[in-house]
């Protein structure tokens, strides 16, 4: 699935930081991620205790716009 910067997403799994599972966040990337991030999306605004995470497209589900 293709995401856009500003999409509100539910994190259904997260290899980067398991504490983010079940929380919502915002996609930062304005373009599709590439080899630098191993094709993972950057999601932030998860929690003040959780830094932005890198997730694969199958680890997040779009639930709206921020």
PQR file with spaces between the fields and no chain letter, atoms N, CA, C, O and H, PARSE charges and radii, in Angstrom:
ATOM       1  N    UNK     1       0.841   -1.182    0.000 -0.4000 1.5000
ATOM       2  CA   UNK     1       0.000    0.000    0.000 -0.0000 2.0000
ATOM       3  C    UNK     1       0.882    1.239    0.000  0.5500 1.7000
ATOM       4  O    UNK     1       1.939    1.259    0.631 -0.5500 1.4000
ATOM       5  N    UNK     2       0.454    2.245   -0.692 -0.4000 1.5000
ATOM       6  CA   UNK     2       1.183    3.503   -0.770 -0.0000 2.0000
ATOM       7  C    UNK     2       0.639    4.471    0.283  0.5500 1.7000
ATOM       8  O    UNK     2      -0.574    4.625    0.421 -0.5500 1.4000
ATOM       9  H    UNK     2      -0.405    2.229   -1.204  0.4000 1.0000
ATOM      10  N    UNK     3       1.523    5.110    1.009 -0.4000 1.5000
ATOM      11  CA   UNK     3       1.149    6.084    2.024 -0.0000 2.0000
ATOM      12  C    UNK     3       1.668    7.450    1.614  0.5500 1.7000
ATOM      13  O    UNK     3       2.536    7.558    0.747 -0.5500 1.4000
ATOM      14  H    UNK     3       2.509    4.985    0.897  0.4000 1.0000
ATOM      15  N    UNK     4       1.134    8.495    2.239 -0.4000 1.5000
ATOM      16  CA   UNK     4       1.574    9.865    1.980 -0.0000 2.0000
ATOM      17  C    UNK     4       1.896   10.532    3.305  0.5500 1.7000
ATOM      18  O    UNK     4       1.380   10.148    4.355 -0.5500 1.4000
ATOM      19  H    UNK     4       0.429    8.408    2.943  0.4000 1.0000
ATOM      20  N    UNK     5       2.760   11.537    3.239 -0.4000 1.5000
ATOM      21  CA   UNK     5       3.051   12.304    4.439 -0.0000 2.0000
ATOM      22  C    UNK     5       1.773   12.871    5.030  0.5500 1.7000
ATOM      23  O    UNK     5       0.952   13.431    4.305 -0.5500 1.4000
ATOM      24  H    UNK     5       3.179   11.849    2.386  0.4000 1.0000
ATOM      25  N    UNK     6       1.598   12.734    6.322 -0.4000 1.5000
ATOM      26  CA   UNK     6       0.401   13.237    6.983 -0.0000 2.0000
ATOM      27  C    UNK     6      -0.674   12.192    7.194  0.5500 1.7000
ATOM      28  O    UNK     6      -1.655   12.455    7.890 -0.5500 1.4000
ATOM      29  H    UNK     6       2.266   12.279    6.911  0.4000 1.0000
ATOM      30  N    UNK     7      -0.514   11.002    6.607 -0.4000 1.5000
ATOM      31  CA   UNK     7      -1.493    9.940    6.831 -0.0000 2.0000
ATOM      32  C    UNK     7      -1.456    9.502    8.289  0.5500 1.7000
ATOM      33  O    UNK     7      -0.380    9.306    8.856 -0.5500 1.4000
ATOM      34  H    UNK     7       0.283   10.789    6.042  0.4000 1.0000
ATOM      35  N    UNK     8      -2.620    9.349    8.889 -0.4000 1.5000
ATOM      36  CA   UNK     8      -2.724    8.810   10.246 -0.0000 2.0000
ATOM      37  C    UNK     8      -2.794    7.294   10.107  0.5500 1.7000
ATOM      38  O    UNK     8      -3.613    6.771    9.351 -0.5500 1.4000
ATOM      39  H    UNK     8      -3.493    9.508    8.429  0.4000 1.0000
ATOM      40  N    UNK     9      -1.931    6.590   10.839 -0.4000 1.5000
ATOM      41  CA   UNK     9      -1.855    5.141   10.706 -0.0000 2.0000
ATOM      42  C    UNK     9      -1.910    4.456   12.076  0.5500 1.7000
ATOM      43  O    UNK     9      -1.505    5.018   13.093 -0.5500 1.4000
ATOM      44  H    UNK     9      -1.266    7.015   11.453  0.4000 1.0000
ATOM      45  N    UNK    10      -2.416    3.246   12.063 -0.4000 1.5000
ATOM      46  CA   UNK    10      -2.391    2.372   13.228 -0.0000 2.0000
ATOM      47  C    UNK    10      -1.210    1.432   13.050  0.5500 1.7000
ATOM      48  O    UNK    10      -1.056    0.820   11.994 -0.5500 1.4000
ATOM      49  H    UNK    10      -2.745    2.789   11.237  0.4000 1.0000
ATOM      50  N    UNK    11      -0.386    1.316   14.066 -0.4000 1.5000
ATOM      51  CA   UNK    11       0.778    0.430   13.996 -0.0000 2.0000
ATOM      52  C    UNK    11       0.336   -0.943   14.494  0.5500 1.7000
ATOM      53  O    UNK    11       0.064   -1.125   15.681 -0.5500 1.4000
ATOM      54  H    UNK    11      -0.512    1.814   14.924  0.4000 1.0000
ATOM      55  N    UNK    12       0.267   -1.914   13.570 -0.4000 1.5000
ATOM      56  CA   UNK    12      -0.215   -3.255   13.923 -0.0000 2.0000
ATOM      57  C    UNK    12       0.913   -4.180   14.336  0.5500 1.7000
ATOM      58  O    UNK    12       0.677   -5.160   15.044 -0.5500 1.4000
ATOM      59  H    UNK    12       0.488   -1.767   12.606  0.4000 1.0000
ATOM      60  N    UNK    13       2.129   -3.890   13.910 -0.4000 1.5000
ATOM      61  CA   UNK    13       3.321   -4.587   14.380 -0.0000 2.0000
ATOM      62  C    UNK    13       4.493   -3.645   14.121  0.5500 1.7000
ATOM      63  O    UNK    13       4.414   -2.753   13.276 -0.5500 1.4000
ATOM      64  H    UNK    13       2.320   -3.095   13.335  0.4000 1.0000
ATOM      65  N    UNK    14       5.583   -3.860   14.863 -0.4000 1.5000
ATOM      66  CA   UNK    14       6.724   -2.951   14.711 -0.0000 2.0000
ATOM      67  C    UNK    14       7.995   -3.637   15.192  0.5500 1.7000
ATOM      68  O    UNK    14       8.207   -3.798   16.394 -0.5500 1.4000
ATOM      69  H    UNK    14       5.647   -4.585   15.549  0.4000 1.0000
ATOM      70  N    UNK    15       8.834   -4.036   14.252 -0.4000 1.5000
ATOM      71  CA   UNK    15      10.120   -4.640   14.603 -0.0000 2.0000
ATOM      72  C    UNK    15      11.064   -3.611   15.224  0.5500 1.7000
ATOM      73  O    UNK    15      11.916   -3.963   16.039 -0.5500 1.4000
ATOM      74  H    UNK    15       8.662   -3.905   13.276  0.4000 1.0000
ATOM      75  N    UNK    16      10.915   -2.346   14.841 -0.4000 1.5000
ATOM      76  CA   UNK    16      11.797   -1.285   15.311 -0.0000 2.0000
ATOM      77  C    UNK    16      11.616   -1.001   16.807  0.5500 1.7000
ATOM      78  O    UNK    16      12.601   -0.846   17.528 -0.5500 1.4000
ATOM      79  H    UNK    16      10.223   -2.060   14.179  0.4000 1.0000
ATOM      80  N    UNK    17      10.372   -0.932   17.275 -0.4000 1.5000
ATOM      81  CA   UNK    17      10.082   -0.670   18.694 -0.0000 2.0000
ATOM      82  C    UNK    17       8.714   -1.278   19.035  0.5500 1.7000
ATOM      83  O    UNK    17       7.686   -0.665   18.747 -0.5500 1.4000
ATOM      84  H    UNK    17       9.572   -1.057   16.689  0.4000 1.0000
ATOM      85  N    UNK    18       8.687   -2.459   19.637 -0.4000 1.5000
ATOM      86  CA   UNK    18       7.423   -3.141   19.945 -0.0000 2.0000
ATOM      87  C    UNK    18       6.470   -2.329   20.832  0.5500 1.7000
ATOM      88  O    UNK    18       5.272   -2.613   20.856 -0.5500 1.4000
ATOM      89  H    UNK    18       9.522   -2.957   19.871  0.4000 1.0000
ATOM      90  N    UNK    19       6.973   -1.335   21.554 -0.4000 1.5000
ATOM      91  CA   UNK    19       6.084   -0.498   22.372 -0.0000 2.0000
ATOM      92  C    UNK    19       5.094    0.296   21.528  0.5500 1.7000
ATOM      93  O    UNK    19       4.073    0.750   22.044 -0.5500 1.4000
ATOM      94  H    UNK    19       7.946   -1.104   21.534  0.4000 1.0000
ATOM      95  N    UNK    20       5.378    0.470   20.243 -0.4000 1.5000
ATOM      96  CA   UNK    20       4.517    1.247   19.355 -0.0000 2.0000
ATOM      97  C    UNK    20       3.300    0.459   18.871  0.5500 1.7000
ATOM      98  O    UNK    20       2.357    1.049   18.344 -0.5500 1.4000
ATOM      99  H    UNK    20       6.208    0.102   19.824  0.4000 1.0000
ATOM     100  N    UNK    21       3.307   -0.847   19.041 -0.4000 1.5000
ATOM     101  CA   UNK    21       2.201   -1.686   18.557 -0.0000 2.0000
ATOM     102  C    UNK    21       0.897   -1.268   19.227  0.5500 1.7000
ATOM     103  O    UNK    21       0.830   -1.110   20.446 -0.5500 1.4000
ATOM     104  H    UNK    21       4.073   -1.326   19.469  0.4000 1.0000
ATOM     105  N    UNK    22      -0.146   -1.090   18.401 -0.4000 1.5000
ATOM     106  CA   UNK    22      -1.457   -0.714   18.899 -0.0000 2.0000
ATOM     107  C    UNK    22      -1.675    0.785   19.024  0.5500 1.7000
ATOM     108  O    UNK    22      -2.777    1.224   19.354 -0.5500 1.4000
ATOM     109  H    UNK    22      -0.091   -1.219   17.410  0.4000 1.0000
ATOM     110  N    UNK    23      -0.645    1.573   18.767 -0.4000 1.5000
ATOM     111  CA   UNK    23      -0.751    3.027   18.867 -0.0000 2.0000
ATOM     112  C    UNK    23      -0.919    3.631   17.470  0.5500 1.7000
ATOM     113  O    UNK    23      -0.663    2.973   16.461 -0.5500 1.4000
ATOM     114  H    UNK    23       0.251    1.217   18.499  0.4000 1.0000
ATOM     115  N    UNK    24      -1.346    4.873   17.432 -0.4000 1.5000
ATOM     116  CA   UNK    24      -1.464    5.575   16.162 -0.0000 2.0000
ATOM     117  C    UNK    24      -0.306    6.547   16.019  0.5500 1.7000
ATOM     118  O    UNK    24       0.299    6.968   17.005 -0.5500 1.4000
ATOM     119  H    UNK    24      -1.554    5.406   18.251  0.4000 1.0000
ATOM     120  N    UNK    25      -0.009    6.896   14.779 -0.4000 1.5000
ATOM     121  CA   UNK    25       1.052    7.845   14.486 -0.0000 2.0000
ATOM     122  C    UNK    25       0.813    8.493   13.143  0.5500 1.7000
ATOM     123  O    UNK    25      -0.208    8.260   12.498 -0.5500 1.4000
ATOM     124  H    UNK    25      -0.501    6.555   13.977  0.4000 1.0000
ATOM     125  N    UNK    26       1.770    9.313   12.727 -0.4000 1.5000
ATOM     126  CA   UNK    26       1.663   10.051   11.470 -0.0000 2.0000
ATOM     127  C    UNK    26       2.840    9.709   10.583  0.5500 1.7000
ATOM     128  O    UNK    26       3.985    9.713   11.036 -0.5500 1.4000
ATOM     129  H    UNK    26       2.600    9.502   13.252  0.4000 1.0000
ATOM     130  N    UNK    27       2.569    9.413    9.323 -0.4000 1.5000
ATOM     131  CA   UNK    27       3.622    9.137    8.344 -0.0000 2.0000
ATOM     132  C    UNK    27       4.333   10.446    8.020  0.5500 1.7000
ATOM     133  O    UNK    27       3.691   11.448    7.703 -0.5500 1.4000
ATOM     134  H    UNK    27       1.639    9.409    8.955  0.4000 1.0000
ATOM     135  N    UNK    28       5.661   10.431    8.101 -0.4000 1.5000
ATOM     136  CA   UNK    28       6.464   11.617    7.797 -0.0000 2.0000
ATOM     137  C    UNK    28       6.866   11.704    6.335  0.5500 1.7000
ATOM     138  O    UNK    28       6.968   12.800    5.785 -0.5500 1.4000
ATOM     139  H    UNK    28       6.182    9.617    8.358  0.4000 1.0000
ATOM     140  N    UNK    29       7.093   10.574    5.705 -0.4000 1.5000
ATOM     141  CA   UNK    29       7.655   10.541    4.359 -0.0000 2.0000
ATOM     142  C    UNK    29       6.719   11.160    3.326  0.5500 1.7000
ATOM     143  O    UNK    29       5.539   10.817    3.257 -0.5500 1.4000
ATOM     144  H    UNK    29       7.010    9.683    6.152  0.4000 1.0000
ATOM     145  N    UNK    30       7.259   12.073    2.527 -0.4000 1.5000
ATOM     146  CA   UNK    30       6.486   12.691    1.444 -0.0000 2.0000
ATOM     147  C    UNK    30       6.565   11.863    0.160  0.5500 1.7000
ATOM     148  O    UNK    30       5.736   12.019   -0.736 -0.5500 1.4000
ATOM     149  H    UNK    30       8.218   12.352    2.584  0.4000 1.0000
ATOM     150  N    UNK    31       7.561   10.989    0.076 -0.4000 1.5000
ATOM     151  CA   UNK    31       7.719   10.107   -1.078 -0.0000 2.0000
ATOM     152  C    UNK    31       7.936    8.687   -0.568  0.5500 1.7000
ATOM     153  O    UNK    31       8.262    8.482    0.601 -0.5500 1.4000
ATOM     154  H    UNK    31       8.234   10.863    0.804  0.4000 1.0000
ATOM     155  N    UNK    32       7.754    7.719   -1.443 -0.4000 1.5000
ATOM     156  CA   UNK    32       7.951    6.317   -1.047 -0.0000 2.0000
ATOM     157  C    UNK    32       9.387    6.115   -0.568  0.5500 1.7000
ATOM     158  O    UNK    32      10.324    6.625   -1.182 -0.5500 1.4000
ATOM     159  H    UNK    32       7.489    7.886   -2.392  0.4000 1.0000
ATOM     160  N    UNK    33       9.561    5.377    0.520 -0.4000 1.5000
ATOM     161  CA   UNK    33      10.916    5.164    1.044 -0.0000 2.0000
ATOM     162  C    UNK    33      11.770    4.316    0.103  0.5500 1.7000
ATOM     163  O    UNK    33      11.249    3.554   -0.711 -0.5500 1.4000
ATOM     164  H    UNK    33       8.800    4.963    1.019  0.4000 1.0000
ATOM     165  N    UNK    34      13.076    4.459    0.228 -0.4000 1.5000
ATOM     166  CA   UNK    34      14.002    3.756   -0.643 -0.0000 2.0000
ATOM     167  C    UNK    34      14.992    2.897    0.126  0.5500 1.7000
ATOM     168  O    UNK    34      14.756    2.553    1.284 -0.5500 1.4000
ATOM     169  H    UNK    34      13.499    5.078    0.889  0.4000 1.0000
ATOM     170  N    UNK    35      16.094    2.553   -0.513 -0.4000 1.5000
ATOM     171  CA   UNK    35      17.067    1.643    0.082 -0.0000 2.0000
ATOM     172  C    UNK    35      17.743    2.190    1.348  0.5500 1.7000
ATOM     173  O    UNK    35      18.193    1.404    2.182 -0.5500 1.4000
ATOM     174  H    UNK    35      16.286    2.833   -1.453  0.4000 1.0000
ATOM     175  N    UNK    36      17.822    3.506    1.507 -0.4000 1.5000
ATOM     176  CA   UNK    36      18.452    4.078    2.694 -0.0000 2.0000
ATOM     177  C    UNK    36      17.750    3.634    3.980  0.5500 1.7000
ATOM     178  O    UNK    36      18.402    3.399    4.997 -0.5500 1.4000
ATOM     179  H    UNK    36      17.456    4.144    0.829  0.4000 1.0000
ATOM     180  N    UNK    37      16.412    3.519    3.931 -0.4000 1.5000
ATOM     181  CA   UNK    37      15.644    3.082    5.106 -0.0000 2.0000
ATOM     182  C    UNK    37      15.175    1.641    4.966  0.5500 1.7000
ATOM     183  O    UNK    37      14.297    1.194    5.704 -0.5500 1.4000
ATOM     184  H    UNK    37      15.882    3.710    3.104  0.4000 1.0000
ATOM     185  N    UNK    38      15.761    0.918    4.021 -0.4000 1.5000
ATOM     186  CA   UNK    38      15.355   -0.464    3.758 -0.0000 2.0000
ATOM     187  C    UNK    38      13.874   -0.533    3.376  0.5500 1.7000
ATOM     188  O    UNK    38      13.174   -1.485    3.719 -0.5500 1.4000
ATOM     189  H    UNK    38      16.474    1.281    3.421  0.4000 1.0000
ATOM     190  N    UNK    39      13.411    0.504    2.654 -0.4000 1.5000
ATOM     191  CA   UNK    39      12.042    0.590    2.143 -0.0000 2.0000
ATOM     192  C    UNK    39      11.002    0.620    3.264  0.5500 1.7000
ATOM     193  O    UNK    39       9.887    0.126    3.098 -0.5500 1.4000
ATOM     194  H    UNK    39      13.980    1.278    2.375  0.4000 1.0000
ATOM     195  N    UNK    40      11.374    1.204    4.405 -0.4000 1.5000
ATOM     196  CA   UNK    40      10.448    1.326    5.529 -0.0000 2.0000
ATOM     197  C    UNK    40       9.991    2.779    5.668  0.5500 1.7000
ATOM     198  O    UNK    40      10.740    3.711    5.374 -0.5500 1.4000
ATOM     199  H    UNK    40      12.280    1.606    4.540  0.4000 1.0000
ATOM     200  N    UNK    41       8.752    2.952    6.120 -0.4000 1.5000
ATOM     201  CA   UNK    41       8.151    4.261    6.324 -0.0000 2.0000
ATOM     202  C    UNK    41       8.528    4.800    7.699  0.5500 1.7000
ATOM     203  O    UNK    41       8.693    4.030    8.646 -0.5500 1.4000
ATOM     204  H    UNK    41       8.143    2.195    6.358  0.4000 1.0000
ATOM     205  N    UNK    42       8.665    6.124    7.813 -0.4000 1.5000
ATOM     206  CA   UNK    42       8.925    6.770    9.100 -0.0000 2.0000
ATOM     207  C    UNK    42       7.599    7.235    9.682  0.5500 1.7000
ATOM     208  O    UNK    42       6.845    7.961    9.034 -0.5500 1.4000
ATOM     209  H    UNK    42       8.531    6.749    7.045  0.4000 1.0000
ATOM     210  N    UNK    43       7.320    6.808   10.915 -0.4000 1.5000
ATOM     211  CA   UNK    43       6.083    7.190   11.603 -0.0000 2.0000
ATOM     212  C    UNK    43       6.450    7.889   12.901  0.5500 1.7000
ATOM     213  O    UNK    43       7.252    7.377   13.682 -0.5500 1.4000
ATOM     214  H    UNK    43       7.932    6.218   11.442  0.4000 1.0000
ATOM     215  N    UNK    44       5.856    9.073   13.136 -0.4000 1.5000
ATOM     216  CA   UNK    44       6.115    9.801   14.379 -0.0000 2.0000
ATOM     217  C    UNK    44       4.796   10.156   15.062  0.5500 1.7000
ATOM     218  O    UNK    44       3.733    9.678   14.664 -0.5500 1.4000
ATOM     219  H    UNK    44       5.204    9.489   12.502  0.4000 1.0000
ATOM     220  N    UNK    45       4.874   10.993   16.088 -0.4000 1.5000
ATOM     221  CA   UNK    45       3.722   11.394   16.909 -0.0000 2.0000
ATOM     222  C    UNK    45       3.026   10.183   17.517  0.5500 1.7000
ATOM     223  O    UNK    45       1.798   10.128   17.587 -0.5500 1.4000
ATOM     224  H    UNK    45       5.738   11.381   16.411  0.4000 1.0000
ATOM     225  N    UNK    46       3.807    9.233   17.947 -0.4000 1.5000
ATOM     226  CA   UNK    46       3.277    8.011   18.548 -0.0000 2.0000
ATOM     227  C    UNK    46       3.032    8.243   20.038  0.5500 1.7000
ATOM     228  O    UNK    46       1.953    7.944   20.550 -0.5500 1.4000
ATOM     229  H    UNK    46       4.805    9.278   17.890  0.4000 1.0000
ATOM     230  N    UNK    47       4.024    8.767   20.716 -0.4000 1.5000
ATOM     231  CA   UNK    47       3.975    9.006   22.154 -0.0000 2.0000
ATOM     232  C    UNK    47       5.175    9.865   22.520  0.5500 1.7000
ATOM     233  O    UNK    47       6.169    9.883   21.795 -0.5500 1.4000
ATOM     234  H    UNK    47       4.900    9.010   20.300  0.4000 1.0000
ATOM     235  N    UNK    48       5.091   10.572   23.632 -0.4000 1.5000
ATOM     236  CA   UNK    48       6.262   11.355   24.033 -0.0000 2.0000
ATOM     237  C    UNK    48       7.395   10.439   24.484  0.5500 1.7000
ATOM     238  O    UNK    48       8.548   10.864   24.550 -0.5500 1.4000
ATOM     239  H    UNK    48       4.283   10.557   24.221  0.4000 1.0000
ATOM     240  N    UNK    49       7.074    9.199   24.791 -0.4000 1.5000
ATOM     241  CA   UNK    49       8.074    8.237   25.261 -0.0000 2.0000
ATOM     242  C    UNK    49       8.632    7.373   24.131  0.5500 1.7000
ATOM     243  O    UNK    49       9.591    6.631   24.343 -0.5500 1.4000
ATOM     244  H    UNK    49       6.137    8.855   24.737  0.4000 1.0000
ATOM     245  N    UNK    50       8.045    7.458   22.934 -0.4000 1.5000
ATOM     246  CA   UNK    50       8.484    6.620   21.816 -0.0000 2.0000
ATOM     247  C    UNK    50       8.951    7.520   20.676  0.5500 1.7000
ATOM     248  O    UNK    50       8.185    8.337   20.164 -0.5500 1.4000
ATOM     249  H    UNK    50       7.266    8.061   22.762  0.4000 1.0000
ATOM     250  N    UNK    51      10.204    7.364   20.286 -0.4000 1.5000
ATOM     251  CA   UNK    51      10.771    8.140   19.181 -0.0000 2.0000
ATOM     252  C    UNK    51      10.149    7.677   17.861  0.5500 1.7000
ATOM     253  O    UNK    51       9.543    6.607   17.810 -0.5500 1.4000
ATOM     254  H    UNK    51      10.826    6.701   20.702  0.4000 1.0000
ATOM     255  N    UNK    52      10.291    8.467   16.797 -0.4000 1.5000
ATOM     256  CA   UNK    52       9.798    8.007   15.494 -0.0000 2.0000
ATOM     257  C    UNK    52      10.366    6.624   15.162  0.5500 1.7000
ATOM     258  O    UNK    52      11.514    6.319   15.486 -0.5500 1.4000
ATOM     259  H    UNK    52      10.784    9.336   16.838  0.4000 1.0000
ATOM     260  N    UNK    53       9.553    5.801   14.519 -0.4000 1.5000
ATOM     261  CA   UNK    53       9.953    4.434   14.183 -0.0000 2.0000
ATOM     262  C    UNK    53       9.930    4.221   12.680  0.5500 1.7000
ATOM     263  O    UNK    53       9.237    4.928   11.949 -0.5500 1.4000
ATOM     264  H    UNK    53       8.621    6.049   14.256  0.4000 1.0000
ATOM     265  N    UNK    54      10.691    3.242   12.233 -0.4000 1.5000
ATOM     266  CA   UNK    54      10.672    2.825   10.838 -0.0000 2.0000
ATOM     267  C    UNK    54       9.860    1.543   10.756  0.5500 1.7000
ATOM     268  O    UNK    54      10.118    0.593   11.495 -0.5500 1.4000
ATOM     269  H    UNK    54      11.254    2.667   12.827  0.4000 1.0000
ATOM     270  N    UNK    55       8.874    1.512    9.854 -0.4000 1.5000
ATOM     271  CA   UNK    55       7.994    0.351    9.727 -0.0000 2.0000
ATOM     272  C    UNK    55       7.814   -0.017    8.257  0.5500 1.7000
ATOM     273  O    UNK    55       7.850    0.838    7.373 -0.5500 1.4000
ATOM     274  H    UNK    55       8.665    2.284    9.253  0.4000 1.0000
ATOM     275  N    UNK    56       7.620   -1.308    8.023 -0.4000 1.5000
ATOM     276  CA   UNK    56       7.288   -1.779    6.680 -0.0000 2.0000
ATOM     277  C    UNK    56       5.808   -1.464    6.409  0.5500 1.7000
ATOM     278  O    UNK    56       5.032   -1.260    7.342 -0.5500 1.4000
ATOM     279  H    UNK    56       7.591   -2.003    8.741  0.4000 1.0000
ATOM     280  N    UNK    57       5.435   -1.429    5.147 -0.4000 1.5000
ATOM     281  CA   UNK    57       4.050   -1.121    4.779 -0.0000 2.0000
ATOM     282  C    UNK    57       3.063   -2.114    5.379  0.5500 1.7000
ATOM     283  O    UNK    57       1.923   -1.751    5.670 -0.5500 1.4000
ATOM     284  H    UNK    57       6.066   -1.595    4.389  0.4000 1.0000
ATOM     285  N    UNK    58       3.484   -3.365    5.570 -0.4000 1.5000
ATOM     286  CA   UNK    58       2.554   -4.357    6.125 -0.0000 2.0000
ATOM     287  C    UNK    58       2.431   -4.246    7.647  0.5500 1.7000
ATOM     288  O    UNK    58       1.658   -4.986    8.256 -0.5500 1.4000
ATOM     289  H    UNK    58       4.410   -3.661    5.335  0.4000 1.0000
ATOM     290  N    UNK    59       3.179   -3.336    8.264 -0.4000 1.5000
ATOM     291  CA   UNK    59       3.117   -3.153    9.717 -0.0000 2.0000
ATOM     292  C    UNK    59       2.190   -2.006   10.127  0.5500 1.7000
ATOM     293  O    UNK    59       1.953   -1.800   11.317 -0.5500 1.4000
ATOM     294  H    UNK    59       3.807   -2.735    7.769  0.4000 1.0000
ATOM     295  N    UNK    60       1.667   -1.262    9.153 -0.4000 1.5000
ATOM     296  CA   UNK    60       0.784   -0.146    9.461 -0.0000 2.0000
ATOM     297  C    UNK    60      -0.486   -0.201    8.611  0.5500 1.7000
ATOM     298  O    UNK    60      -0.516   -0.777    7.524 -0.5500 1.4000
ATOM     299  H    UNK    60       1.860   -1.430    8.187  0.4000 1.0000
ATOM     300  N    UNK    61      -1.528    0.422    9.153 -0.4000 1.5000
ATOM     301  CA   UNK    61      -2.827    0.474    8.470 -0.0000 2.0000
ATOM     302  C    UNK    61      -3.311    1.918    8.490  0.5500 1.7000
ATOM     303  O    UNK    61      -3.401    2.538    9.550 -0.5500 1.4000
ATOM     304  H    UNK    61      -1.503    0.890   10.036  0.4000 1.0000
ATOM     305  N    UNK    62      -3.621    2.449    7.308 -0.4000 1.5000
ATOM     306  CA   UNK    62      -4.087    3.826    7.203 -0.0000 2.0000
ATOM     307  C    UNK    62      -5.477    3.958    7.821  0.5500 1.7000
ATOM     308  O    UNK    62      -6.372    3.159    7.547 -0.5500 1.4000
ATOM     309  H    UNK    62      -3.548    1.946    6.447  0.4000 1.0000
ATOM     310  N    UNK    63      -5.642    4.988    8.666 -0.4000 1.5000
ATOM     311  CA   UNK    63      -6.958    5.205    9.280 -0.0000 2.0000
ATOM     312  C    UNK    63      -7.461    6.628    9.042  0.5500 1.7000
ATOM     313  O    UNK    63      -8.505    7.000    9.579 -0.5500 1.4000
ATOM     314  H    UNK    63      -4.915    5.638    8.889  0.4000 1.0000
ATOM     315  N    UNK    64      -6.754    7.424    8.260 -0.4000 1.5000
ATOM     316  CA   UNK    64      -7.217    8.782    7.940 -0.0000 2.0000
ATOM     317  C    UNK    64      -6.057    9.714    7.677  0.5500 1.7000
ATOM     318  O    UNK    64      -4.935    9.293    7.394 -0.5500 1.4000
ATOM     319  H    UNK    64      -5.906    7.122    7.825  0.4000 1.0000
ATOM     320  N    UNK    65      -6.368   11.012    7.782 -0.4000 1.5000
ATOM     321  CA   UNK    65      -5.356   12.056    7.591 -0.0000 2.0000
ATOM     322  C    UNK    65      -5.177   12.774    8.909  0.5500 1.7000
ATOM     323  O    UNK    65      -6.128   12.891    9.682 -0.5500 1.4000
ATOM     324  H    UNK    65      -7.279   11.353    8.012  0.4000 1.0000
ATOM     325  N    UNK    66      -3.978   13.257    9.183 -0.4000 1.5000
ATOM     326  CA   UNK    66      -3.684   13.947   10.430 -0.0000 2.0000
ATOM     327  C    UNK    66      -4.232   15.341   10.398  0.5500 1.7000
ATOM     328  O    UNK    66      -4.084   16.085   11.367 -0.5500 1.4000
ATOM     329  H    UNK    66      -3.206   13.162    8.555  0.4000 1.0000
